[in-house]
Coordinates of C-alpha atoms in Angstrom, one line a residue:
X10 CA 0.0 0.0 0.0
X11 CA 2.8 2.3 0.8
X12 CA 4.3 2.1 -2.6
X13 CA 0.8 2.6 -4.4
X14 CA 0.3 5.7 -2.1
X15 CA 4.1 6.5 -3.4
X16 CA 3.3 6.4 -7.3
X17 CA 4.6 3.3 -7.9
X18 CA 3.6 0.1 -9.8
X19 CA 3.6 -2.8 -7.9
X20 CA 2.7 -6.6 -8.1
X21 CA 1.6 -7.8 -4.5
X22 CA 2.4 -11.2 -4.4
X23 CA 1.0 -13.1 -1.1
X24 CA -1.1 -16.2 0.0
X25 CA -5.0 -16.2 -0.5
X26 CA -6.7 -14.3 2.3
X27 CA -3.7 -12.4 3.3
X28 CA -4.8 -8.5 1.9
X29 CA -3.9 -8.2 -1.4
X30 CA -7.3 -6.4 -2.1
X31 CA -6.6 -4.3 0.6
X32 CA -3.4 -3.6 0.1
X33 CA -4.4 -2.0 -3.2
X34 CA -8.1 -0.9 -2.2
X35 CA -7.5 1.3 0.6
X36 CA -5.4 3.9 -1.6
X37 CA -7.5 3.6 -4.3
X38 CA -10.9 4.2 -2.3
X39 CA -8.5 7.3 -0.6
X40 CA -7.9 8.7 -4.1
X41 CA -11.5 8.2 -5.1
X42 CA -12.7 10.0 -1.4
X43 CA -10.6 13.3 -2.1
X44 CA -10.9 13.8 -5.3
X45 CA -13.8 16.1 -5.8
X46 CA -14.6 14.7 -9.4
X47 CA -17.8 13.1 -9.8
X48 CA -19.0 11.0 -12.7
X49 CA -15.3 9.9 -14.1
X50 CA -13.6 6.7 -13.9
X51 CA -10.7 6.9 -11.3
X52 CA -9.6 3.2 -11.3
X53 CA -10.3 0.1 -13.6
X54 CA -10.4 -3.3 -12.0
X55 CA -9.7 -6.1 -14.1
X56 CA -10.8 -9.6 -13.1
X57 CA -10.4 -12.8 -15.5
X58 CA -13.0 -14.0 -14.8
X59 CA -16.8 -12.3 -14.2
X60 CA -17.2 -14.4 -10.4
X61 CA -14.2 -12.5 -9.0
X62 CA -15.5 -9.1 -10.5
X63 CA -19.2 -10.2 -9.0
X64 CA -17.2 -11.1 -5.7
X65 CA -15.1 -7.9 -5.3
X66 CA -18.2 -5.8 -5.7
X67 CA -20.1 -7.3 -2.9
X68 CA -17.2 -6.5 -1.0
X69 CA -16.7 -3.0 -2.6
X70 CA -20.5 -2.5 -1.6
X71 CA -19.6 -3.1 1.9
X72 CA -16.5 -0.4 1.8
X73 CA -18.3 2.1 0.5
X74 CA -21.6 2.2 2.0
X75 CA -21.9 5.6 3.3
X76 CA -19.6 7.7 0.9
X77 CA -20.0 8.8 -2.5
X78 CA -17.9 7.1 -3.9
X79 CA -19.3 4.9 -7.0
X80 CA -18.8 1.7 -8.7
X81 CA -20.0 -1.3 -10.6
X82 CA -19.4 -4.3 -12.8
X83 CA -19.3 -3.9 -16.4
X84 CA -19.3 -7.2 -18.4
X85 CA -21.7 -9.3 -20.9
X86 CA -23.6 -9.9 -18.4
X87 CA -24.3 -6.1 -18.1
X88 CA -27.9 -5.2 -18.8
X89 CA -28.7 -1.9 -21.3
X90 CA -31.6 -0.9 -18.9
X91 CA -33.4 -2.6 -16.3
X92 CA -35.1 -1.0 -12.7
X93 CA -32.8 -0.8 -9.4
X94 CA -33.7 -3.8 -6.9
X95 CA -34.7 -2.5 -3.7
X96 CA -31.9 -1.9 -1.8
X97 CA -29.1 -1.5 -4.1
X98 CA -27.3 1.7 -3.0
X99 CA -27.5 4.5 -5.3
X100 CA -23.7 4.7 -5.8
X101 CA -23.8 1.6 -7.7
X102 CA -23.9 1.7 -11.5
X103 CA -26.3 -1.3 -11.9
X104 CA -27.1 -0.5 -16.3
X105 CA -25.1 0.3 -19.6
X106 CA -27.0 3.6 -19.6
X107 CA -26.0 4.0 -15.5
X108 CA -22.6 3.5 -16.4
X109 CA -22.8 6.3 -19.4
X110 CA -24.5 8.8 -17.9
X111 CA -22.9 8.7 -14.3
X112 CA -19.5 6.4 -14.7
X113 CA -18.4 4.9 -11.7
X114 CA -15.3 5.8 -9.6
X115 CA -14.5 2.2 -9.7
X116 CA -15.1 0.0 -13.0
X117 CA -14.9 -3.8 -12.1
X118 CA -14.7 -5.2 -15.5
X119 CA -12.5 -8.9 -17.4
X120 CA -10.2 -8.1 -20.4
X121 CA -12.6 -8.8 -23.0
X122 CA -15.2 -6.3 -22.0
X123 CA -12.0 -4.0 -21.6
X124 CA -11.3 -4.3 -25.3
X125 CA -14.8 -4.0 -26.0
X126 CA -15.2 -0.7 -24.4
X127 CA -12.4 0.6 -25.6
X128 CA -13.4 -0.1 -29.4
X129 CA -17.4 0.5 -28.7
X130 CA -19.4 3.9 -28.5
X131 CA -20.4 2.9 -25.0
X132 CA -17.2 2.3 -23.7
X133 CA -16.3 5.7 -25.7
X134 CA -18.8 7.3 -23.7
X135 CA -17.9 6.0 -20.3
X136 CA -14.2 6.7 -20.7
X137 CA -14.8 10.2 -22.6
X138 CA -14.1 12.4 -19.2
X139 CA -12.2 10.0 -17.3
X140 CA -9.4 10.6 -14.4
X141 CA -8.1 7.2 -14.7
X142 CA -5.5 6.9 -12.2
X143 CA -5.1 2.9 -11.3
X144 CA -5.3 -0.5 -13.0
X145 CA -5.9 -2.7 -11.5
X146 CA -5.2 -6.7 -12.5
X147 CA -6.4 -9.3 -10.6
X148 CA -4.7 -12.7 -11.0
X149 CA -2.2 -11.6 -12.8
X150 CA -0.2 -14.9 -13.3
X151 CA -3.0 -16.1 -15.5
X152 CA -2.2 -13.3 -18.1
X153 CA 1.1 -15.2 -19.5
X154 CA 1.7 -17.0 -22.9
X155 CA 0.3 -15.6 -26.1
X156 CA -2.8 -14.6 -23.2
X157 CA -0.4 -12.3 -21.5
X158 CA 0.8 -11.1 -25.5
X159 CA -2.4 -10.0 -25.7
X160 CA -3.6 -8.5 -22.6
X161 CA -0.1 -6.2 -22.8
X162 CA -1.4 -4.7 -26.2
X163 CA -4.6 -4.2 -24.7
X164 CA -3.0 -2.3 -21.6
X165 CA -1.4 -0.6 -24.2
X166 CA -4.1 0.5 -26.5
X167 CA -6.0 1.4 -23.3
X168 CA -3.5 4.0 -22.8
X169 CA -3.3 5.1 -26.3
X170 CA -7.1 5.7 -26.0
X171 CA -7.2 7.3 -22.8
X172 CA -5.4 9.9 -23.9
X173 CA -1.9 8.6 -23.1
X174 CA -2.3 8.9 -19.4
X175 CA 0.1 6.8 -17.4
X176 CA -1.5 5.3 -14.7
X177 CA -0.3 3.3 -12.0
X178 CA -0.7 -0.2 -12.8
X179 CA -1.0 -3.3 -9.8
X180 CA -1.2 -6.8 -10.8
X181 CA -2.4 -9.3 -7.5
X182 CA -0.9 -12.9 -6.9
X183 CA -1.2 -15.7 -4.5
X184 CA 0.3 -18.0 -6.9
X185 CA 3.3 -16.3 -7.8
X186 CA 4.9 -15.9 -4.7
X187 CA 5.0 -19.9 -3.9
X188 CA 7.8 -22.3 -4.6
X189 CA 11.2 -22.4 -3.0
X190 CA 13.7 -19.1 -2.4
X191 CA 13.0 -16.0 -2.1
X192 CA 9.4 -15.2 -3.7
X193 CA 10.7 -11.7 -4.5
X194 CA 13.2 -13.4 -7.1
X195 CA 9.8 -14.8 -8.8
X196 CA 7.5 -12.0 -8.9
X197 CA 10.3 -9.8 -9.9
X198 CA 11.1 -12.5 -12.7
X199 CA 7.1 -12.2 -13.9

């Protein structure tokens, strides 16, 4: 966290259920508190897979019940309208035309619907007046091979699209750290 709070890019590499979310979500959710901007993407999530999106908002909800700060999970799954359940806070960007009109401080989303948005007059519309600060990706090890080939050209496109901005990017592990020696040798090898 202290690093992320520095400006830096980091991977934090540690066991399952050890803080990696928070290690990365408490500066993130600090930026997003005190910056005055409303209605602009401050940080992109990115999951592999739409569970661990599904999963991190529930816990997101939780976080940030009581501030304005706003989020939600963009993916294929992602209805184009629909009505809010009761219950569902109002800083959580539950439709396509939610997330257009009043994009979240916090967009949960996998690498597909990444390259979608990026491509797509939605996504267009979402990103148009955005203060995109941190990316964020989850699982990282699973992004290697020609997987990983691709995922870097997104990142890169992403920033290409976004205006050039240079944000700080955090990639989360509990599988790279394992194995024998020091597990700084192996995430710094990643």
């Amino acid at each position: 966290a202290r690093r992320i709070l520095d400006g830096d890019s980091v991977v934090v590499a540690t066991g399952t259920g050890s803080g990696k979310t928070e290690a990365f979500l408490m500066p993130i959710l600090d930026h997003c508190i005190s910056t005055s901007q409303r209605d602009v993407v401050k940080a992109i999530l990115v999951y592999p897979m739409n569970a661990l999106a599904n999963d991190q908002r529930d816990r997101i909800r939780t976080l940030v019940t009581g501030t304005k700060v706003s989020f939600g999970v963009y993916t294929g799954e992602t209805k184009q309208f629909g009505t809010r359940p009761d219950g569902t806070p109002e800083n959580e960007r539950l439709t396509r035309a939610e997330f257009r009109a009043h994009p979240p401080d916090l967009l949960l989303t996998n690498y597909r619907m990444l390259e979608y948005l990026l491509l797509r007059g939605d996504g267009r519309a979402i990103f148009k007046d955005h203060a995109v600060r941190f990316v964020v990706l989850d699982e990282v090890h699973t992004y290697k091979g020609a997987l990983g080939t691709d995922v870097a050209c997104l990142l890169r496109r992403m920033r290409a699209a976004l205006g050039g901005t240079n944000p700080l990017f955090i990639g989360t592990s509990a599988t790279l750290q394992s194995g024998d020696g020091d597990p700084r040798t192996g995430v710094a090898a990643f």
